[in-house]
XYZ file of N, CA, C and O in Angstrom:
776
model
N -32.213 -10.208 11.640
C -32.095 -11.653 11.471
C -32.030 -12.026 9.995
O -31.147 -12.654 9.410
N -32.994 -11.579 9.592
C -32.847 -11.751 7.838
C -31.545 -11.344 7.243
O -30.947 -12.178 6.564
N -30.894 -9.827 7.467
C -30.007 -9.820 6.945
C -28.687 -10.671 7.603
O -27.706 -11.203 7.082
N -28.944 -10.595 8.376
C -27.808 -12.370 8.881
C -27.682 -13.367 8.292
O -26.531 -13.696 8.006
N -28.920 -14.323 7.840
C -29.253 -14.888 7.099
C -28.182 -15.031 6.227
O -27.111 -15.639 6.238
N -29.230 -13.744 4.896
C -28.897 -13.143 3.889
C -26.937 -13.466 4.139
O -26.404 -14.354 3.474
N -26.461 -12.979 4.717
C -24.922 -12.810 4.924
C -24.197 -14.382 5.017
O -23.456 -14.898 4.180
N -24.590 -14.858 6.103
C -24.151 -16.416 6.042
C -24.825 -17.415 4.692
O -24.378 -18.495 4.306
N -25.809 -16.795 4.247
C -25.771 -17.637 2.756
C -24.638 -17.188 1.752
O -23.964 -17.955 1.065
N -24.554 -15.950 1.783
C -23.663 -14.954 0.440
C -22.517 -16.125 1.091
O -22.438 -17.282 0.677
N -21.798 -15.630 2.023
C -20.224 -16.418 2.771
C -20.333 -17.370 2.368
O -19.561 -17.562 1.428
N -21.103 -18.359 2.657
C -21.441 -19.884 2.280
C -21.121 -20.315 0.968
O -20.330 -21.184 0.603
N -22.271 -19.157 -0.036
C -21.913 -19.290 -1.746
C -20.506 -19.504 -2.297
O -20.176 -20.274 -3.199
N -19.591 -18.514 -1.445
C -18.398 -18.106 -1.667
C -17.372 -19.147 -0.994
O -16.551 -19.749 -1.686
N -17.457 -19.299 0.211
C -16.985 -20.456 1.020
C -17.220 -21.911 1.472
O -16.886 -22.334 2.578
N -18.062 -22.916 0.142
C -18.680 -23.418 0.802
C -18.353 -24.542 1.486
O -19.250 -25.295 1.864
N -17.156 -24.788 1.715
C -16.550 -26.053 2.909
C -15.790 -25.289 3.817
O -15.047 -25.936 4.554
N -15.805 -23.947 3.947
C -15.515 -23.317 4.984
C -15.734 -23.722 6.466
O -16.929 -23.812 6.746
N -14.759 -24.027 7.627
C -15.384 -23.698 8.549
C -15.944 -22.523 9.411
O -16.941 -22.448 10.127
N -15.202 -21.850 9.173
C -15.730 -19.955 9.848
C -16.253 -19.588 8.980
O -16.188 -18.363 8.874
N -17.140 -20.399 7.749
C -18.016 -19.507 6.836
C -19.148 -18.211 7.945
O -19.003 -16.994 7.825
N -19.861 -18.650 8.624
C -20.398 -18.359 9.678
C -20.208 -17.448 10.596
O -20.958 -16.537 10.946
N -19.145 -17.746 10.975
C -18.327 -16.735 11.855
C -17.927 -15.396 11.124
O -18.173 -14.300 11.626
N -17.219 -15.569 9.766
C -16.841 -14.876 9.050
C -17.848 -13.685 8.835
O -17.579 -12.508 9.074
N -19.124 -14.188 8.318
C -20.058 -13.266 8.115
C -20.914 -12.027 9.027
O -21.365 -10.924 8.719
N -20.867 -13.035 10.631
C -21.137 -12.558 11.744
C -20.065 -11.207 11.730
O -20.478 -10.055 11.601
N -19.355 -11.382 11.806
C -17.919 -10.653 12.136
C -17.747 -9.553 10.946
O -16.840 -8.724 11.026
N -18.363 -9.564 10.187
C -18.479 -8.551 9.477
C -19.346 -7.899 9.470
O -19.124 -6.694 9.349
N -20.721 -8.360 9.593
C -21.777 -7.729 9.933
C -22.135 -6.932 11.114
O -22.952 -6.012 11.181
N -21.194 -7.566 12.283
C -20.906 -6.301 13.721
C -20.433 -5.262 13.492
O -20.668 -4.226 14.114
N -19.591 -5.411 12.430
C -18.227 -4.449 12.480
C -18.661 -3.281 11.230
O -18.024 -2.267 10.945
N -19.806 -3.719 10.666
C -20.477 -2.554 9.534
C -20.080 -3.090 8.460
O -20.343 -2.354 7.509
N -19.438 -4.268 8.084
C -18.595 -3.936 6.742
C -19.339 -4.859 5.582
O -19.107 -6.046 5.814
N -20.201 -4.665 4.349
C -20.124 -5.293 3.182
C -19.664 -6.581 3.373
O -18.552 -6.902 3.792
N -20.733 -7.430 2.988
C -20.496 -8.764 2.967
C -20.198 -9.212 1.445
O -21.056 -9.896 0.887
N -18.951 -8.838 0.702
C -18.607 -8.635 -0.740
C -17.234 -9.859 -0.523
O -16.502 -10.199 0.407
N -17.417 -10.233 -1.946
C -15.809 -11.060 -2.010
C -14.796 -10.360 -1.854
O -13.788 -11.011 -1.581
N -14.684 -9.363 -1.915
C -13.335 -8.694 -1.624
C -13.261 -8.697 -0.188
O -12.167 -9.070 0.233
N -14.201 -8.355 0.775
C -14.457 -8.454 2.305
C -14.211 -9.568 2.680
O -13.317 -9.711 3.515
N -14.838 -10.563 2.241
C -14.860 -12.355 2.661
C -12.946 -12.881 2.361
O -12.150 -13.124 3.268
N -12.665 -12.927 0.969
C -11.303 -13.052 0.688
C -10.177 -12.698 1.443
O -9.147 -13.348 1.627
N -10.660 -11.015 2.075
C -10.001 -10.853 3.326
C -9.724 -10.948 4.597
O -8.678 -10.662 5.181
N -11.019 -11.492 5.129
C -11.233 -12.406 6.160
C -10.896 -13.806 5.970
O -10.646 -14.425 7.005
N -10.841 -14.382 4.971
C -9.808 -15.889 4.833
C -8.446 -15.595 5.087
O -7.748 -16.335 5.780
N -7.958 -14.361 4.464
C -6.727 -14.258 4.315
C -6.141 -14.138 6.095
O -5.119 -14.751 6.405
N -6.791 -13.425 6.995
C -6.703 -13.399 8.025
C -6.410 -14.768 8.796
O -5.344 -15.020 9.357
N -7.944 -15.937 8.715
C -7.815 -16.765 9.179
C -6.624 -17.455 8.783
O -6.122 -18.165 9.654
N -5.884 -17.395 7.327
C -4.385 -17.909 7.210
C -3.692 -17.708 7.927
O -3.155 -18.507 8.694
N -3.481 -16.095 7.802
C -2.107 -15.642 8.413
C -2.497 -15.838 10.262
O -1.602 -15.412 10.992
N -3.536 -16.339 10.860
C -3.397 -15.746 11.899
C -3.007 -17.503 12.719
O -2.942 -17.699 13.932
N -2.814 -18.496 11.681
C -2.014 -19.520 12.490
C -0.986 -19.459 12.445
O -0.610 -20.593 12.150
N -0.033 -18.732 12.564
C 0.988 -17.672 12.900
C 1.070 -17.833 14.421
O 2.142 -18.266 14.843
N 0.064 -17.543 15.353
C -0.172 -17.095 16.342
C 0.044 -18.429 16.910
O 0.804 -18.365 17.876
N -0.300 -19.433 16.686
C -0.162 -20.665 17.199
C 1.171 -21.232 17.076
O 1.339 -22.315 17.635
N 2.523 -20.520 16.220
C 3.515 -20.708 15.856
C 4.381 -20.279 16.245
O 5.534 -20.536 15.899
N 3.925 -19.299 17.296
C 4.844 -18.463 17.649
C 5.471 -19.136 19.120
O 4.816 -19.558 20.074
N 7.301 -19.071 18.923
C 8.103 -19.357 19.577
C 9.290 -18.238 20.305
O 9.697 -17.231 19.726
N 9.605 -18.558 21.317
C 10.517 -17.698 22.003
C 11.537 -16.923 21.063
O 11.963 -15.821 21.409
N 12.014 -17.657 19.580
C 12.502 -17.075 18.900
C 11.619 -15.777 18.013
O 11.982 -14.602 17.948
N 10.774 -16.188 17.580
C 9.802 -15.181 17.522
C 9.566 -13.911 18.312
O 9.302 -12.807 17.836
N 9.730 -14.297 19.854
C 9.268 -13.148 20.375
C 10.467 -12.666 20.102
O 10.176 -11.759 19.322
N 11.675 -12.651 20.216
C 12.880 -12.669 20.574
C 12.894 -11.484 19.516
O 13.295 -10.347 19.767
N 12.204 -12.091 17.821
C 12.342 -11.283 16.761
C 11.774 -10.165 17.305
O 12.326 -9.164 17.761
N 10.399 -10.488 17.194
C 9.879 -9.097 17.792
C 9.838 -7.798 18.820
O 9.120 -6.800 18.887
N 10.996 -8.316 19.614
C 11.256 -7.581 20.400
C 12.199 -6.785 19.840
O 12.120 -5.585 19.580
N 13.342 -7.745 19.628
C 14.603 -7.125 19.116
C 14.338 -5.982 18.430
O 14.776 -4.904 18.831
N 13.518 -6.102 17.212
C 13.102 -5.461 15.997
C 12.231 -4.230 16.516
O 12.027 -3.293 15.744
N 11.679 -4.214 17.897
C 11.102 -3.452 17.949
C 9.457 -2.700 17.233
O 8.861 -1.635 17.074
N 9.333 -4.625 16.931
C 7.921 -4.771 16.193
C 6.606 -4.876 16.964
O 6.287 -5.590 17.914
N 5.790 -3.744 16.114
C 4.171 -3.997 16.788
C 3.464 -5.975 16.671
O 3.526 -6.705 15.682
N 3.060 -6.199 17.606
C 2.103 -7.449 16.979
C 1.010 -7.133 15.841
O -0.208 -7.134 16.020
N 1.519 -6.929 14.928
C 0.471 -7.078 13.823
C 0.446 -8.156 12.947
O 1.513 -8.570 12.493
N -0.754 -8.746 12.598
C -0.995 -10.049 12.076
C 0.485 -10.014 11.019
O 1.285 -10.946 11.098
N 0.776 -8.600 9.849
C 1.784 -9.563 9.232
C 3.137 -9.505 9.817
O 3.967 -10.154 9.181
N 3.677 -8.747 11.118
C 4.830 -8.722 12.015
C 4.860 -10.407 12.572
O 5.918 -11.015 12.404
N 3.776 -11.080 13.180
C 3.909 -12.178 13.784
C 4.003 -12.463 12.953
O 5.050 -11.936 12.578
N 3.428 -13.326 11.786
C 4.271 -13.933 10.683
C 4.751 -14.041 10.121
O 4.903 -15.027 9.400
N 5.425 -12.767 10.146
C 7.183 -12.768 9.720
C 8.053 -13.067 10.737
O 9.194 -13.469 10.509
N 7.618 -12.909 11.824
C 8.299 -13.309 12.875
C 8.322 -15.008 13.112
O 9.404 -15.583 13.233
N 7.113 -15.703 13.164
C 7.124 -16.954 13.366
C 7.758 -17.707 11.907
O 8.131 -18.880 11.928
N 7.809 -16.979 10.840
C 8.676 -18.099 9.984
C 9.867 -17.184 9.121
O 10.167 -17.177 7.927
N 10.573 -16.157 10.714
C 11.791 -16.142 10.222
C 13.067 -16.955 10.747
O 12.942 -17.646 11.758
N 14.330 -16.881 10.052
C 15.105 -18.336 10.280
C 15.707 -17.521 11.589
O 15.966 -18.134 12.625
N 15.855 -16.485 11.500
C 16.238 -15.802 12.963
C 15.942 -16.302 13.890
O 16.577 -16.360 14.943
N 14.901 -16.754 13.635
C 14.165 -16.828 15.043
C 14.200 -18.319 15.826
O 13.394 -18.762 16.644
N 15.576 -19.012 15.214
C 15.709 -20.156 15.738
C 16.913 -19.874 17.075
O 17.333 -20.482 18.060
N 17.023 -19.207 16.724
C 18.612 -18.994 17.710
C 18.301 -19.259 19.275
O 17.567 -18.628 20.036
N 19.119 -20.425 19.510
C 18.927 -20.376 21.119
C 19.167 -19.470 22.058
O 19.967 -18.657 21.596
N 18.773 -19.121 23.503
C 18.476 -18.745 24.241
C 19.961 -19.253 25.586
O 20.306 -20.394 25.894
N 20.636 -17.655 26.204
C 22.015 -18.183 26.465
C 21.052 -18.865 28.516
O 19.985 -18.481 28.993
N 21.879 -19.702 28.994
C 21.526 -19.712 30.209
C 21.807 -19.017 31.148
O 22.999 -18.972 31.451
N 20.859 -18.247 31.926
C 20.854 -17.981 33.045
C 21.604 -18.136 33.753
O 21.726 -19.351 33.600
N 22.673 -17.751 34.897
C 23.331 -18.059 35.806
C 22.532 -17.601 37.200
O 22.217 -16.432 37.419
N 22.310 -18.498 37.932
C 21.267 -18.182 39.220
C 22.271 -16.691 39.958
O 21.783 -15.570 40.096
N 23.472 -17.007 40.276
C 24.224 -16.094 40.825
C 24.161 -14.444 40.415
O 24.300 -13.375 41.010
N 23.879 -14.873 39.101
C 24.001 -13.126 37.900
C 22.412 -12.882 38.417
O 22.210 -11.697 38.682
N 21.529 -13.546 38.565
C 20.301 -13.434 38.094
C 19.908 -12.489 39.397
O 19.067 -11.591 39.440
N 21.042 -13.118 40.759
C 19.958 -12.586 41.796
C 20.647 -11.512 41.551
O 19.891 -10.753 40.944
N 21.762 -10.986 41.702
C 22.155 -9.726 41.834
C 22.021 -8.636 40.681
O 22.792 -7.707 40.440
N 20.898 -8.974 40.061
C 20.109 -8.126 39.031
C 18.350 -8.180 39.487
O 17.338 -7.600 39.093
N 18.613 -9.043 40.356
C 16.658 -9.185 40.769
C 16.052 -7.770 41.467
O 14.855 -7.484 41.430
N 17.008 -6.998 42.061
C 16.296 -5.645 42.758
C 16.179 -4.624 41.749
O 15.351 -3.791 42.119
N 16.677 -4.348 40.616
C 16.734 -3.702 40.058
C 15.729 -3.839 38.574
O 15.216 -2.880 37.998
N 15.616 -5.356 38.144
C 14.657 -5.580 37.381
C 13.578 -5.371 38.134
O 12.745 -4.574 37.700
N 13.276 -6.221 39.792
C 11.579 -5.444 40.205
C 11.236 -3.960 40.303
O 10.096 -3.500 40.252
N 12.255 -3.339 40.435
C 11.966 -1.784 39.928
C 11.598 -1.204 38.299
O 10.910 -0.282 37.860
N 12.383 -2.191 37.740
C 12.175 -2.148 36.186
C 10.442 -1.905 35.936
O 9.794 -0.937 35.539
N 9.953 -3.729 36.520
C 8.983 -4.391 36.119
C 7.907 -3.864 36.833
O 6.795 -4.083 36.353
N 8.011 -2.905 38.375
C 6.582 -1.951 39.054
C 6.586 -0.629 38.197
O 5.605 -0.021 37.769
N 8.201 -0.266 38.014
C 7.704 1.504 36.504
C 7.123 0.787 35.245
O 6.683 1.568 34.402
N 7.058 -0.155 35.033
C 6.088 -0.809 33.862
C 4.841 -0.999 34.207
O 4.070 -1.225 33.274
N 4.305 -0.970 35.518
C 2.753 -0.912 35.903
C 2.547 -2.544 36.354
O 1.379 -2.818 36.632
N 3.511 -3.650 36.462
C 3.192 -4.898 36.341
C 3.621 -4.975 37.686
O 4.418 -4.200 38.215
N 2.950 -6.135 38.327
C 3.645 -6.665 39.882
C 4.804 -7.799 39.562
O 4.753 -8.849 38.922
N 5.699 -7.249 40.164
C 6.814 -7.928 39.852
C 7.080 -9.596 40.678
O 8.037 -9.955 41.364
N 5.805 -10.378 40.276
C 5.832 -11.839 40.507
C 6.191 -12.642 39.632
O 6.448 -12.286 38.482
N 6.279 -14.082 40.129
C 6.411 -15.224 39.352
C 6.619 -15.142 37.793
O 7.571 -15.053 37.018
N 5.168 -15.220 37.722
C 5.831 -14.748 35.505
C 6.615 -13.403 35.222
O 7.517 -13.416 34.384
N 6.321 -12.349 35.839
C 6.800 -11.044 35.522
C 8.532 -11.094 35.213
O 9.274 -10.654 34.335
N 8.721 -12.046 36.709
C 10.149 -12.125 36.652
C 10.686 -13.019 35.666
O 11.703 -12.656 35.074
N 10.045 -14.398 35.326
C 10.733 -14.983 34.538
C 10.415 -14.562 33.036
O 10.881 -15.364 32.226
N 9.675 -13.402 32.435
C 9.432 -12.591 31.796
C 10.899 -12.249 31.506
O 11.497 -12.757 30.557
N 11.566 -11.211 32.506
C 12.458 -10.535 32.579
C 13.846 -11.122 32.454
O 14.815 -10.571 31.931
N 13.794 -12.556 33.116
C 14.796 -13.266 33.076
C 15.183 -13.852 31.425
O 16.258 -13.939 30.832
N 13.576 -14.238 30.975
C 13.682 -14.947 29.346
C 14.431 -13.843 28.967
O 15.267 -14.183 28.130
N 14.481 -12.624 29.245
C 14.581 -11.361 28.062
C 16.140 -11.258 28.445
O 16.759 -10.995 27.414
N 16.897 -11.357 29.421
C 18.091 -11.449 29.854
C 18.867 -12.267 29.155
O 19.943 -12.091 28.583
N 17.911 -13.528 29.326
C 18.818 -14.988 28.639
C 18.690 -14.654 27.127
O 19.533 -15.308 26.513
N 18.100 -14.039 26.478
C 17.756 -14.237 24.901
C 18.689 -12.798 24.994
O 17.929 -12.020 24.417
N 19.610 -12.180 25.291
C 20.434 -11.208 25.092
C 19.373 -10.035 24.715
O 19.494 -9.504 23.610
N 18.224 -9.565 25.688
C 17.441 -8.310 25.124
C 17.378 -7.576 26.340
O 17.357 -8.265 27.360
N 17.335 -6.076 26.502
C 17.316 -5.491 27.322
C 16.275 -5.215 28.323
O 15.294 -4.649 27.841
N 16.196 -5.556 30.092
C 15.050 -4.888 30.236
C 14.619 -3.608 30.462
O 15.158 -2.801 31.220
N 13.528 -3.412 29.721
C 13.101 -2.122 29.812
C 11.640 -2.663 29.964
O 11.157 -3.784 29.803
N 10.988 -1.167 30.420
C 9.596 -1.180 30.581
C 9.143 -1.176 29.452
O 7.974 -1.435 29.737
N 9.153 -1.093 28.497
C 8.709 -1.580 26.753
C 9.099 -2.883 26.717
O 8.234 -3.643 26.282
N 10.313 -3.463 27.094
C 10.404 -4.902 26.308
C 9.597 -5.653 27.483
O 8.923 -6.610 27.102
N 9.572 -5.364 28.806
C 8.092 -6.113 29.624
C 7.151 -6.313 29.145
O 6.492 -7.343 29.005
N 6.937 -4.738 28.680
C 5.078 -4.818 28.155
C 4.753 -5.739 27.237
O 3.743 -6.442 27.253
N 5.885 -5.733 26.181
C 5.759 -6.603 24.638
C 5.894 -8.037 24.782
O 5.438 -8.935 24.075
N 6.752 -8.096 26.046
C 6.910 -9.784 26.269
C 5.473 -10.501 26.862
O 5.018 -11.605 26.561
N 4.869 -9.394 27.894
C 3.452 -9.896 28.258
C 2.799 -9.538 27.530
O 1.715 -9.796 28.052
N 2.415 -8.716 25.858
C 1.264 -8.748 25.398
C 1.256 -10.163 24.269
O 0.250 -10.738 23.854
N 2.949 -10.548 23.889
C 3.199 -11.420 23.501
C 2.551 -12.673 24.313
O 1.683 -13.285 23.691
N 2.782 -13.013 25.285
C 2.680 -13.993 25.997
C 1.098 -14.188 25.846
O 0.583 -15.306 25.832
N 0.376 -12.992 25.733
C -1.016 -13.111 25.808
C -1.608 -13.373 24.252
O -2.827 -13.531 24.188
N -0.956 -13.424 23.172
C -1.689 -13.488 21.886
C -1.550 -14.921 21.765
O -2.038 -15.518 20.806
N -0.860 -15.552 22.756
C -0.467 -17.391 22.457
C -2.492 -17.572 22.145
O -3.044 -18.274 21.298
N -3.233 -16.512 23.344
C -4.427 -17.327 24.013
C -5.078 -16.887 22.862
O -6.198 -17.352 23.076
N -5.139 -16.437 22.022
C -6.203 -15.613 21.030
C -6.684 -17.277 20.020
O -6.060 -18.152 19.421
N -8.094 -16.976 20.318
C -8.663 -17.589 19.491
C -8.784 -17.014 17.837
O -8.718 -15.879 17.367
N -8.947 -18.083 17.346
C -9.461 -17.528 15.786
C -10.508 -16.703 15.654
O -10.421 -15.784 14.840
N -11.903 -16.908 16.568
C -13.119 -15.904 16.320
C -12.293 -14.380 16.740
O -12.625 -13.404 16.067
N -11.363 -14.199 17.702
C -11.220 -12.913 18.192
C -9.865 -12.346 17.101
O -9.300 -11.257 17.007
N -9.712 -13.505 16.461
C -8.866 -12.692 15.407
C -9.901 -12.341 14.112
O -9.734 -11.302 13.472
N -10.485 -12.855 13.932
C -12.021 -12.293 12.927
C -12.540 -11.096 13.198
O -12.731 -10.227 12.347
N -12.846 -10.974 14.646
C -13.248 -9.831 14.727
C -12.477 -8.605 15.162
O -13.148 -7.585 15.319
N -10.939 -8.529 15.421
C -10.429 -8.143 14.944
C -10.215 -7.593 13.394
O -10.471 -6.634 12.667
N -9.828 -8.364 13.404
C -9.982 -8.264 11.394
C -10.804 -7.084 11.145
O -10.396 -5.930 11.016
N -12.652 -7.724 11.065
C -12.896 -7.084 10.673
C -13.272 -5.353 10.960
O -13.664 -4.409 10.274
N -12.858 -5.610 12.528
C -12.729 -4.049 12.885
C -11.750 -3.482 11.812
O -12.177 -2.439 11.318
N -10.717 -3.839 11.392
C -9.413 -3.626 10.717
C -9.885 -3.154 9.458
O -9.458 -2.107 8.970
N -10.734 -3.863 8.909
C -11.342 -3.952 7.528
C -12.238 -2.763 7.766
O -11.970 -1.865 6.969
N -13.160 -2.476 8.552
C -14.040 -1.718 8.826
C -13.305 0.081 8.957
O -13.800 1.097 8.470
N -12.237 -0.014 9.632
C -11.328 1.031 9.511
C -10.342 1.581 8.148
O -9.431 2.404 8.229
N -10.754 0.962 7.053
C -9.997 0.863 5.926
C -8.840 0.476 5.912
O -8.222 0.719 4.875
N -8.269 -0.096 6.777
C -7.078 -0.564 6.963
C -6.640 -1.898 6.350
O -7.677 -2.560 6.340
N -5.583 -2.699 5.795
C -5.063 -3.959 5.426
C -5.340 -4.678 6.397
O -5.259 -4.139 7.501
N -5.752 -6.107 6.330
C -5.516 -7.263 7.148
C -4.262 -7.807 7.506
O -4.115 -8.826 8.182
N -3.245 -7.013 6.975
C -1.869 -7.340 7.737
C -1.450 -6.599 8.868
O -0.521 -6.778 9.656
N -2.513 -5.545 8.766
C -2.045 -4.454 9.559
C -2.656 -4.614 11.115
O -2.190 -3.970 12.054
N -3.655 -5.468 11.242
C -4.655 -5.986 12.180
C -3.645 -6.229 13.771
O -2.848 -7.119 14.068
N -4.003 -5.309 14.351
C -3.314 -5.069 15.853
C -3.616 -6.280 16.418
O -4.823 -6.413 16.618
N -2.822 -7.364 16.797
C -3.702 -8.333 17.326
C -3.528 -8.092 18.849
O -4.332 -8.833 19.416
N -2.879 -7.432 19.672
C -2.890 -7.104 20.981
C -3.944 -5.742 21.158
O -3.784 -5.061 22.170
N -4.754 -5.444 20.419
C -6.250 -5.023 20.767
C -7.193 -5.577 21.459
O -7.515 -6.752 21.281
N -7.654 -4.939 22.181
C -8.860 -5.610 23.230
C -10.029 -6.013 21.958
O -10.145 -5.040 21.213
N -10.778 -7.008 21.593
C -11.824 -7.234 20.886
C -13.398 -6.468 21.944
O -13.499 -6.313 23.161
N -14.127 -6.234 21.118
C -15.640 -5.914 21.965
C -16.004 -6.942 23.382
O -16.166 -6.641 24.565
N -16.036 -7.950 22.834
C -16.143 -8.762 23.729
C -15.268 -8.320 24.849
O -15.756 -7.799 25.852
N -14.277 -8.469 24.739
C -12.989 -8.411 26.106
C -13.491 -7.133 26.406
O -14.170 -7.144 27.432
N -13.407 -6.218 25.955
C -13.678 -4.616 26.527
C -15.328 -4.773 27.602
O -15.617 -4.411 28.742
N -15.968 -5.388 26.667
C -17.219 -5.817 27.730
C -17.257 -6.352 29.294
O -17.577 -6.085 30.452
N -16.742 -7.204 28.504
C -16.070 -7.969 29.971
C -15.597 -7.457 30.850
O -16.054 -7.778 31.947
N -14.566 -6.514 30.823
C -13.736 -5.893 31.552
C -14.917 -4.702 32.491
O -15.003 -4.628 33.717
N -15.737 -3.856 31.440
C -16.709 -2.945 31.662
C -17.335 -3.585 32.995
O -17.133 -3.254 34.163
N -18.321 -4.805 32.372
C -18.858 -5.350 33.457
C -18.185 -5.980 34.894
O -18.823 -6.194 35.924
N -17.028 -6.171 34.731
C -16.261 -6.822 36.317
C -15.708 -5.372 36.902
O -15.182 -5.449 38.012
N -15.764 -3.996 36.262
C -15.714 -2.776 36.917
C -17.540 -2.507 37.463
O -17.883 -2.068 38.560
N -17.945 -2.689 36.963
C -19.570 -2.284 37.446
C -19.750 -3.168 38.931
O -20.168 -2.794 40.026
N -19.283 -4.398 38.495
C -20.069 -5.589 39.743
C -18.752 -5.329 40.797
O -18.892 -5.779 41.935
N -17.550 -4.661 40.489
C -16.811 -4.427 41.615
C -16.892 -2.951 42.700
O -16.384 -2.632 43.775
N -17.870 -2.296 41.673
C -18.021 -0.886 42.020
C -19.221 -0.746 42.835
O -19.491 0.072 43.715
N -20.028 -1.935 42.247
C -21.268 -1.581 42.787
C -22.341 -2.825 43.652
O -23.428 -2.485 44.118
């Protein structure tokens, strides 16, 4: 507790109209890492780049797919403010669509996904935006689809796992399970098992 304290005062010194001053410090202190300005500076830098994530548009994914890019904090934001990534999206023809629908739900079950409602229009966005389906561009379109939900704390602690691994804060996987989520998951296998 003290050294908690201790940590959210240092952050504070350093940050002091911060709002994730707090958070910031927490999140470093799970993750093992030195509560130093060089640590803190890099956890701001995070919370920058990671409204990115809130920016991100179909053209975006579009980049990232194309490109064949990991979600990493600095891939999405090159992705969300490249000019590429304005390019519209061609339409669908219902007629083309069905007589490709048996063959994408085969696509989308060798990808491990049930080939419903979103899965398909997953597959369909990726059609209309001229990208191929494959069981990689599924996966990337749904891990995409899932970083819309990422809060800022779970990009912190991210981070500072990132930081904690000696790694850059650009480099920060943001389609990583955080502790929390892995918990979670742990426990709804226990209470289903047992």
């Amino acid at each position: 507790l003290e050294a908690r304290e201790a940590a959210i005062k240092a952050v504070k010194k350093m940050l002091p109209d911060h709002p994730q001053a707090e958070r910031i410090a927490d999140h470093l202190l799970n993750a093992g890492v030195p509560v130093t300005k060089n640590t803190v500076t890099r956890m701001v830098q995070a919370v920058e780049l990671s409204t990115a994530i809130a920016e991100l548009s179909d053209g975006a994914d579009r980049f990232l797919i194309r490109k064949g890019l990991e979600p990493t904090m600095q891939n999405v934001y090159r992705a969300a403010h490249s000019s590429k990534a304005n390019k519209k999206a061609d339409v669908m023809q219902d007629d083309v669509w069905q007589s490709l629908r048996d063959d994408i739900t085969k696509i989308i079950e060798r990808a491990g996904f049930e080939a419903d409602e979103d899965t398909l229009a997953d597959a369909k966005w990726l059609l209309s935006n001229r990208l191929p389906v494959t069981e990689k561009n599924i996966q990337q379109k749904k891990v995409l689809n899932e970083l819309r939900s990422r809060s800022t704390d779970q990009v912190l602690e991210l981070t500072a796992a990132t930081i904690a691994d000696g790694m850059e804060v650009e480099d920060t996987d943001l389609s990583c399970a955080t502790k929390s989520e892995t918990a979670d998951k742990v426990k709804m296998i226990h209470s289903l098992s047992g």
